[in-house]
Short mmCIF file of C-alpha atoms and ligand atoms in Angstrom, two decimals:
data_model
loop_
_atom_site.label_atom_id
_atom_site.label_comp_id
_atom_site.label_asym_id
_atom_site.label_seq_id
_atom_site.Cartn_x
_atom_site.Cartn_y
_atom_site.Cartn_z
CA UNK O 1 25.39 -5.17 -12.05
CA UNK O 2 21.45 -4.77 -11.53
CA UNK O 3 19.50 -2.74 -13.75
CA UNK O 4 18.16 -0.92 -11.06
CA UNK O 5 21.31 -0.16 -9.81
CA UNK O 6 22.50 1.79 -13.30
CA UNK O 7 18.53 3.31 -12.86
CA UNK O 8 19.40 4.92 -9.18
CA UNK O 9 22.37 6.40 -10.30
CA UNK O 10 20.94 7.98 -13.38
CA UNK O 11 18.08 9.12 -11.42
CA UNK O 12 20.15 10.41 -8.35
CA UNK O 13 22.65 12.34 -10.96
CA UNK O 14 20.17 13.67 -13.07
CA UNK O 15 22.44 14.35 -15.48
CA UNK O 16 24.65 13.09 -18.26
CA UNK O 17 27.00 10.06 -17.15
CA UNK O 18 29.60 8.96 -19.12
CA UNK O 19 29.61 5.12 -20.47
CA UNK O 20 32.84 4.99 -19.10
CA UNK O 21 31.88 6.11 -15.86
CA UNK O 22 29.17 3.49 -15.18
CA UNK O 23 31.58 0.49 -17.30
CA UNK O 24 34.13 1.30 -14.17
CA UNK O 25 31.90 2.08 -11.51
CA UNK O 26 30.10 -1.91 -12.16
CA UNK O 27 33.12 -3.52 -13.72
CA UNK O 28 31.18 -4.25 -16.83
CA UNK O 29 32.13 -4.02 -20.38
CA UNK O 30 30.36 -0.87 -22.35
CA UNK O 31 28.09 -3.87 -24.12
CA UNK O 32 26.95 -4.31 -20.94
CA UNK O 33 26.04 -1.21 -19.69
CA UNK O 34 24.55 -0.23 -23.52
CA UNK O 35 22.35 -3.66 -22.85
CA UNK O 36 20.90 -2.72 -19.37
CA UNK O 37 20.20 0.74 -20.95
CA UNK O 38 18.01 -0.83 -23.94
CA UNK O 39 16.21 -2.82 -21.42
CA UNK O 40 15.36 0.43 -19.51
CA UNK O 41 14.27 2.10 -22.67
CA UNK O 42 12.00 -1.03 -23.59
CA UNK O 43 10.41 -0.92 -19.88
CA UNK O 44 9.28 2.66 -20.62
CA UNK O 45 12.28 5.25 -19.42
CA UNK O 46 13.44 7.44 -21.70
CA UNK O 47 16.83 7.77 -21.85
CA UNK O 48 18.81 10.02 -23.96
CA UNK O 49 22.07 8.83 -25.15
CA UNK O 50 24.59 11.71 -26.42
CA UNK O 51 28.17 10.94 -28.10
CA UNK O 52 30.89 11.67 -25.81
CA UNK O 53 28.44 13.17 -23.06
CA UNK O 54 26.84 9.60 -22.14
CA UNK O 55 23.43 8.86 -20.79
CA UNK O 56 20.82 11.01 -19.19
CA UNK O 57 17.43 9.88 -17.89
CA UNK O 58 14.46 12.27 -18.59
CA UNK O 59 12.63 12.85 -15.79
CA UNK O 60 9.59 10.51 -15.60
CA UNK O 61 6.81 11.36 -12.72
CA UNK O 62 5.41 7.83 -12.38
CA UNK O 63 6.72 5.19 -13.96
CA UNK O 64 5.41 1.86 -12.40
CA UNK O 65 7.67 -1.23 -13.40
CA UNK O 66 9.98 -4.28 -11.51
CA UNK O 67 12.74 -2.11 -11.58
CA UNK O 68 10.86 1.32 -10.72
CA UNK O 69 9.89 -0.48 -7.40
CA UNK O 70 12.76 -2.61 -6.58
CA UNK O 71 14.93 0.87 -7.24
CA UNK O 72 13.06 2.34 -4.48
CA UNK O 73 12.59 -0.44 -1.63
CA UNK O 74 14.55 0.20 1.66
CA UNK O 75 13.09 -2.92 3.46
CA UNK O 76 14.62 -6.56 4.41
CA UNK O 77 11.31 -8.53 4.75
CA UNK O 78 8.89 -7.14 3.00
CA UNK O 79 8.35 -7.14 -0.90
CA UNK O 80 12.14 -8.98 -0.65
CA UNK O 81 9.86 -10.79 -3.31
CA UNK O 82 8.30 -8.98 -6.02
CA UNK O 83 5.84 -9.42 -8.72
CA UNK O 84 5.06 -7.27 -10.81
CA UNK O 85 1.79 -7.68 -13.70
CA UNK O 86 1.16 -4.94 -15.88
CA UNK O 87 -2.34 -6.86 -15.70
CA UNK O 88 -4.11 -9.08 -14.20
CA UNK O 89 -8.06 -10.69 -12.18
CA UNK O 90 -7.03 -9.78 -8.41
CA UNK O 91 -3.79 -9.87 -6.78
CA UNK O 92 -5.20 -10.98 -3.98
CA UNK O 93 -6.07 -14.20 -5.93
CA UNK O 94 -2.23 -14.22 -7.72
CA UNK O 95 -1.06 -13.93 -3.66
CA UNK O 96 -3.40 -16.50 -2.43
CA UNK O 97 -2.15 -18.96 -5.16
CA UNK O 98 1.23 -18.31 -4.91
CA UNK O 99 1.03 -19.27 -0.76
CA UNK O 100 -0.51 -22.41 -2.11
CA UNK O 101 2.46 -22.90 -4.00
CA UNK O 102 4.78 -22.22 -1.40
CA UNK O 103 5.45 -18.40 -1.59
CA UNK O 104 7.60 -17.08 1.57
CA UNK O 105 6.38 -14.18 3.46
CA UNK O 106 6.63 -11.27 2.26
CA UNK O 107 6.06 -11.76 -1.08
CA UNK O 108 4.60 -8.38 -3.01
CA UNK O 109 2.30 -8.86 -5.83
CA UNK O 110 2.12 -5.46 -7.75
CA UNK O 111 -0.41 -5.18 -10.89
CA UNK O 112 -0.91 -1.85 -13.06
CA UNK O 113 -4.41 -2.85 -13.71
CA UNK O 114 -6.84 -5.34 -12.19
CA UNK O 115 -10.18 -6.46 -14.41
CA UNK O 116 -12.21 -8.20 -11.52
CA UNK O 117 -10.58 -6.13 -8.54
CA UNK O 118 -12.19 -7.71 -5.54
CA UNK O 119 -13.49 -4.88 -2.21
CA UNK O 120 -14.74 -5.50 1.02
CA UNK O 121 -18.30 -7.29 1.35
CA UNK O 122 -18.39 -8.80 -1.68
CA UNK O 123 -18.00 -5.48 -3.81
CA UNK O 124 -15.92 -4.94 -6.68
CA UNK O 125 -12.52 -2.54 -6.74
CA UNK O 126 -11.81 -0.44 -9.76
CA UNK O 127 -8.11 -0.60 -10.59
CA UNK O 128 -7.50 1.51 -14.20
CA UNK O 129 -4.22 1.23 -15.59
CA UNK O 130 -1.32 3.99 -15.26
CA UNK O 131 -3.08 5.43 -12.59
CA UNK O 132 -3.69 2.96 -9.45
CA UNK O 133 -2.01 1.06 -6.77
CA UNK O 134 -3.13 -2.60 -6.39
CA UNK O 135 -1.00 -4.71 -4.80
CA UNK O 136 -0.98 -7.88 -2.21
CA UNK O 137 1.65 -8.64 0.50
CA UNK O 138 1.86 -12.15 1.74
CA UNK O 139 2.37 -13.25 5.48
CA UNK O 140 2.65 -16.33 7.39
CA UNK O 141 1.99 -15.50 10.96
CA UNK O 142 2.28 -18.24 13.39
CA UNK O 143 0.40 -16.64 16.35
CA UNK O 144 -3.06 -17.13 17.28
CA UNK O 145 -5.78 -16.41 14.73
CA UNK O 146 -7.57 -13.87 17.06
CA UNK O 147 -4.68 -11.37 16.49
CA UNK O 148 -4.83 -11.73 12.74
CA UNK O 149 -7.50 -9.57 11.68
CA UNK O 150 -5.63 -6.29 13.19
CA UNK O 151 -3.02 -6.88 10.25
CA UNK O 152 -5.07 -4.60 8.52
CA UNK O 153 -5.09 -2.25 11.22
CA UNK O 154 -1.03 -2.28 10.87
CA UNK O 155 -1.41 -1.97 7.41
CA UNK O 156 -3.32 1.07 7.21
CA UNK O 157 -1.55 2.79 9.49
CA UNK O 158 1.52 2.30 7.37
CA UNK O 159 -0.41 3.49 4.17
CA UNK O 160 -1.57 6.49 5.94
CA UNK O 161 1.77 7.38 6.91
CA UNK O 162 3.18 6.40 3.35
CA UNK O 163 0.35 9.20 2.03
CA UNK O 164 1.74 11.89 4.60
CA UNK O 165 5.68 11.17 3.64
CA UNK O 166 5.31 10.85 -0.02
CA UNK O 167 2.56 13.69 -0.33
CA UNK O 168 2.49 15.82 2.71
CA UNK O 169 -1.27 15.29 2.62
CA UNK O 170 -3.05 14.89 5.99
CA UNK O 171 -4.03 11.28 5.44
CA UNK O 172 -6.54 9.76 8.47
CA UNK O 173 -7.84 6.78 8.68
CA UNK O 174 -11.53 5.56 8.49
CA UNK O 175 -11.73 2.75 11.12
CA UNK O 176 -10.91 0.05 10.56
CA UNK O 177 -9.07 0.48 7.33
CA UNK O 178 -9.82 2.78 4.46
CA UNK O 179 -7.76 6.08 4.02
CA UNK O 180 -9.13 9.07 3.53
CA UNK O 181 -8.12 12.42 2.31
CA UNK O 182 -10.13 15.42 2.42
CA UNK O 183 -13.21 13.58 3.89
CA UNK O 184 -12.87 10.89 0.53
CA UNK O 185 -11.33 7.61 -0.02
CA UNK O 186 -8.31 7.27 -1.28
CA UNK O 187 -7.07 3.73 0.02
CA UNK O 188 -9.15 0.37 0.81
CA UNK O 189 -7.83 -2.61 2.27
CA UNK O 190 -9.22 -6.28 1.50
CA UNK O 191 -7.25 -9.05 4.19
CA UNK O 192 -8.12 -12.67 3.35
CA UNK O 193 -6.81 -15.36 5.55
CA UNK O 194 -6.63 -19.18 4.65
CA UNK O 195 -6.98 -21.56 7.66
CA UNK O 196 -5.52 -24.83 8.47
CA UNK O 197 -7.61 -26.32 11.40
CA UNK O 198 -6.93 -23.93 14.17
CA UNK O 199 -3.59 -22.52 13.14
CA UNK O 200 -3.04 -19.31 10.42
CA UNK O 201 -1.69 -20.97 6.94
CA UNK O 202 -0.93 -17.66 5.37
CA UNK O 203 -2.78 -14.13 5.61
CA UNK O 204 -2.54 -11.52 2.43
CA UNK O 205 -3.45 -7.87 2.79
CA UNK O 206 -4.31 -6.49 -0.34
CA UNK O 207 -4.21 -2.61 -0.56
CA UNK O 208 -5.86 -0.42 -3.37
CA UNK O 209 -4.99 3.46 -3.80
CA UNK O 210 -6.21 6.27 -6.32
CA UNK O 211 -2.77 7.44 -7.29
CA UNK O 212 -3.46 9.11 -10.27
CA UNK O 213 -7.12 9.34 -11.04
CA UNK O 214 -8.12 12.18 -12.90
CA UNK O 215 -12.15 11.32 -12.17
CA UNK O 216 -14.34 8.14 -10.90
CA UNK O 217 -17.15 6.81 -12.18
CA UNK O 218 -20.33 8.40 -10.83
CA UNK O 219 -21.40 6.12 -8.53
CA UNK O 220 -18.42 6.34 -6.45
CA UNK O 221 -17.74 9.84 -7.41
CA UNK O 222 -18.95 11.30 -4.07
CA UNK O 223 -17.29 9.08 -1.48
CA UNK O 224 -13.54 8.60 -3.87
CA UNK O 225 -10.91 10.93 -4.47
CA UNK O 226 -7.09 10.27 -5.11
CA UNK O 227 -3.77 11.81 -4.59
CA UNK O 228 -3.54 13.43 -7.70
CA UNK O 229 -6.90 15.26 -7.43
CA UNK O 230 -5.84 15.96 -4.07
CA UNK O 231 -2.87 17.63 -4.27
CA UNK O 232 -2.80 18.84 -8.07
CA UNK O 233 0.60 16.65 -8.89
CA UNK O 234 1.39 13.47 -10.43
CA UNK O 235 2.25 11.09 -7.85
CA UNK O 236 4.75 8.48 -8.17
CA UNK O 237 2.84 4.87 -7.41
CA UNK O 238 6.35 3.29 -6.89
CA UNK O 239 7.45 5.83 -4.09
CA UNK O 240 4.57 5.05 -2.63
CA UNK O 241 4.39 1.53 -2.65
CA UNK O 242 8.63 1.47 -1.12
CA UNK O 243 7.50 3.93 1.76
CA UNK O 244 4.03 2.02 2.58
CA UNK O 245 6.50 -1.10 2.88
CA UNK O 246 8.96 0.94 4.80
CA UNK O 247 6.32 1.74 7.61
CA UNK O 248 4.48 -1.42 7.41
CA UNK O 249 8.07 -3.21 8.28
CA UNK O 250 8.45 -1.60 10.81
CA UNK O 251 4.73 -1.62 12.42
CA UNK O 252 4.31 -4.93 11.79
CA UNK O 253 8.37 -5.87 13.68
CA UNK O 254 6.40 -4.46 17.07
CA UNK O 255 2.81 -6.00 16.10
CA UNK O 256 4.53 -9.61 15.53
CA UNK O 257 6.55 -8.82 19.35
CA UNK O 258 3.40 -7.68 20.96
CA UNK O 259 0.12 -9.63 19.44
CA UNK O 260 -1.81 -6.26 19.64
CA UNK O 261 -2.55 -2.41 19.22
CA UNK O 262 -0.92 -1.49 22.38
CA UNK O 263 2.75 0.59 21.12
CA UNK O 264 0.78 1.40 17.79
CA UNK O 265 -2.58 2.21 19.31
CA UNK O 266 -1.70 5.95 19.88
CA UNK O 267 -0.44 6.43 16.37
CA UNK O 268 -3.38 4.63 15.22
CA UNK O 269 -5.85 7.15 16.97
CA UNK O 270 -4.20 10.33 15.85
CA UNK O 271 -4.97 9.82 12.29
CA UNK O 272 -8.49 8.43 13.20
CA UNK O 273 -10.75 10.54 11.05
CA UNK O 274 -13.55 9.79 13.87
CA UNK O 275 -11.67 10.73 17.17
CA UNK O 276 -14.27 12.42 19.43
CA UNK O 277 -16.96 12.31 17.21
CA UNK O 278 -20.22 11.74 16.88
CA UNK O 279 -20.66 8.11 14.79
CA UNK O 280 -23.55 5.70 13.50
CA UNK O 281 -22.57 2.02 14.30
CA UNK O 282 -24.38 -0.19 11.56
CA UNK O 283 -24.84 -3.14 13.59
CA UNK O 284 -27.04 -5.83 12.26
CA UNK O 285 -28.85 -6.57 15.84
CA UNK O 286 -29.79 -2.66 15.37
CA UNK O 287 -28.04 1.17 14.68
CA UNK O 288 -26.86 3.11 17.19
CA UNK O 289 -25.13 6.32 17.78
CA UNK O 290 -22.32 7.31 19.99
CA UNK O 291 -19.14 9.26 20.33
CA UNK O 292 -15.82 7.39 19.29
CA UNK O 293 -13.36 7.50 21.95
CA UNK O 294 -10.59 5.74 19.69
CA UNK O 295 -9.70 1.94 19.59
CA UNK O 296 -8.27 -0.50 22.49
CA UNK O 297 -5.77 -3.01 22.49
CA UNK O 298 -7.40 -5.82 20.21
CA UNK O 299 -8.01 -2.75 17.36
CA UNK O 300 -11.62 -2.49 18.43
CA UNK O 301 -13.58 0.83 18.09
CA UNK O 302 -14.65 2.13 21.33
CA UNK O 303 -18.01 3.89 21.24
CA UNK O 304 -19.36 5.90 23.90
CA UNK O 305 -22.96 5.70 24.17
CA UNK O 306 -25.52 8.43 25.83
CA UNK O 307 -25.54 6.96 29.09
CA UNK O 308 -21.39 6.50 29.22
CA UNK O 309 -21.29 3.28 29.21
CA UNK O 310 -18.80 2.19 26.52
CA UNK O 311 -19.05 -0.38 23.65
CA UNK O 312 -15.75 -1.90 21.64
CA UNK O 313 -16.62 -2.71 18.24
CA UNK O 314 -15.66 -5.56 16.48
CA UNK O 315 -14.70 -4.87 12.94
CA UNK O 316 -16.13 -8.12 11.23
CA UNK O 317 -19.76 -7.86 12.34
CA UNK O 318 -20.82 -4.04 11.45
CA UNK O 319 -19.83 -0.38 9.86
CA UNK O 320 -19.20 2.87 11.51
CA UNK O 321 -20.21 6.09 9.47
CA UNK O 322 -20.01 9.66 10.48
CA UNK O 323 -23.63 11.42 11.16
CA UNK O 324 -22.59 13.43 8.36
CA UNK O 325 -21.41 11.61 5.12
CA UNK O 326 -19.31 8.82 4.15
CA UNK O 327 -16.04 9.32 6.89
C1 BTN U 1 -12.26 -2.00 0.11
O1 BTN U 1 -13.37 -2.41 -0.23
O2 BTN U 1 -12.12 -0.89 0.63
C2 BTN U 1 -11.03 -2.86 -0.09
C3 BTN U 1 -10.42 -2.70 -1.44
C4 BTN U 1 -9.18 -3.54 -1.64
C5 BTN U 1 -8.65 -3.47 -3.05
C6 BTN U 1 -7.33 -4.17 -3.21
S1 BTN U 1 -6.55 -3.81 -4.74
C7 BTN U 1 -5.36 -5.04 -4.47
C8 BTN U 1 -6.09 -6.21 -3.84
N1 BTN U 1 -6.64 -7.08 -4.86
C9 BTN U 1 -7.98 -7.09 -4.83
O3 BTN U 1 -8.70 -7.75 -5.62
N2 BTN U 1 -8.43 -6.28 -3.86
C10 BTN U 1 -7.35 -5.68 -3.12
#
């Protein structure tokens, strides 16, 4: 018997169930069950235990634990490995070392809190606890490095689907990879890839989300905004985490068989927050402006410029902004 699987049924029943009941249903001995339900208790649930009624889990919005998440995971592949740190640096960095060590793909490293979060371009990530997502998923592709980098891609097309399932919120997506909800960030993605001459040794997407923020810290107050603030509920983080691995199993199953954008692509482009509008493309060799026309096969932006002539943008080298604000 697994703890989460006396959790599920507690939570699916919502009511009292008997000690006997769960001593038959496992084939344990009433010790046993009484044990798993202490250990539940000391990971946070709270669990009321009445004489000759049984046990009864109160209803907890967002609890973020082991078993929370492993209670919740449909997938085969993905996260069939999880760790889970109530706190830790980056775990991008646990991932990384981990691979080093021999980790398997799909390894999920889940933290309640980060203290030296790491974002894109060398910025920092805020990750308070009981509120945020941050977690890490390890894989070991053995195509071609050039498809690589559209991992991300997959992955935030799985995270904005995640957002509409477990939410209903309209998430889009900010190309190439940051989700946005009401014209605000919500979800960042940070891919780092280790290289062994010209073959892929491991790649780890790591994924950040504003669950449960109440407010952000001014500088980032105009651009941020999280699920919570969006749709006036608590959300639960673990929910979200077991759907975004849900999609991104799927995705990433067609990705792996076709090396590109091409059965995603149209997915992709209907949650593009950009789609037919006007854009700034901050391109070191100079800013331009065109109209986005959605992305091609390799994940590229495609740009239209004044004259029609069309340029695909490559999502290493610059940054696309709206004329108007941050999406
Ligand atoms: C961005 O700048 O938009 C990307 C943010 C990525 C943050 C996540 S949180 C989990 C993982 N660990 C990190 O240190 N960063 C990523």
């Amino acid at each position: 018997m697994k703890k989460e699987e006396i959790l599920i049924l507690l939570r699916e029943r919502n009511d009292f169930v008997s000690g006997q009941e769960l001593c038959e249903k496992f084939g344990v001995s009433r010790t046993a069950v009484w044990k798993v339900i202490n250990q539940l208790k000391e990971e946070g649930y709270e669990i009321s235990s009445v004489h000759n009624k049984g046990y009864c889990l109160v209803a907890q919005k967002d609890v973020l634990s082991d078993v929370e998440i492993k209670s919740r995971l449909q997938t085969e592949r993905m996260a069939w490995e999880l760790v889970y740190l109530t706190e830790t640096g980056s775990t991008n960095n646990d991932c990384k070392l981990m691979a080093e060590q021999g980790a398997k793909e799909g390894l999920l490293v889940v933290a309640d809190r980060q203290n030296s979060g790491k974002g894109r371009r060398g910025r920092s990530w805020q990750s308070p606890k009981g509120t945020t997502i941050s977690m890490s998923l390890l894989l070991r592709p053995t195509y071609e490095t050039d498809a690589a980098p559209q991992v991300t891609l997959v992955m935030a097309l799985a995270m904005a689907d995640a957002v509409r399932e477990v939410t209903g919120l309209e998430a889009k997506i900010k190309w190439p990879n940051d989700i946005v909800v009401g014209g605000k960030k919500i979800c960042g993605i940070l891919t780092e890839m280790s290289l062994d001459m010209d073959t892929i040794n491991y790649v780890v997407i790591g994924v950040g989300v504003n669950v449960n923020n109440d407010s952000f810290e001014d500088e980032i107050q105009e651009t941020a905004t999280s699920l919570k603030l969006q749709t006036g509920n608590t959300v639960s983080r673990a929910s979200l985490i077991a759907v975004a691995m849900k999609y991104f199993e799927q995705y990433y199953e067609q990705f792996s068989k076709d090396l590109d954008m091409k059965n995603l692509k149209d997915r992709y482009q209907g949650y593009l927050v950009s789609m037919g509008k006007e854009v700034r493309v901050l391109d070191p060799k100079g800013e331009y402006v065109g109209v986005c026309r959605g992305i091609n096969e390799a994940g590229e932006l495609m740009v239209e410029l004044q004259d029609g002539t069309v340029t695909c943008v490559y999502a290493g080298e610059v940054s696309v902004r709206g004329l108007y604000g941050y999406t």
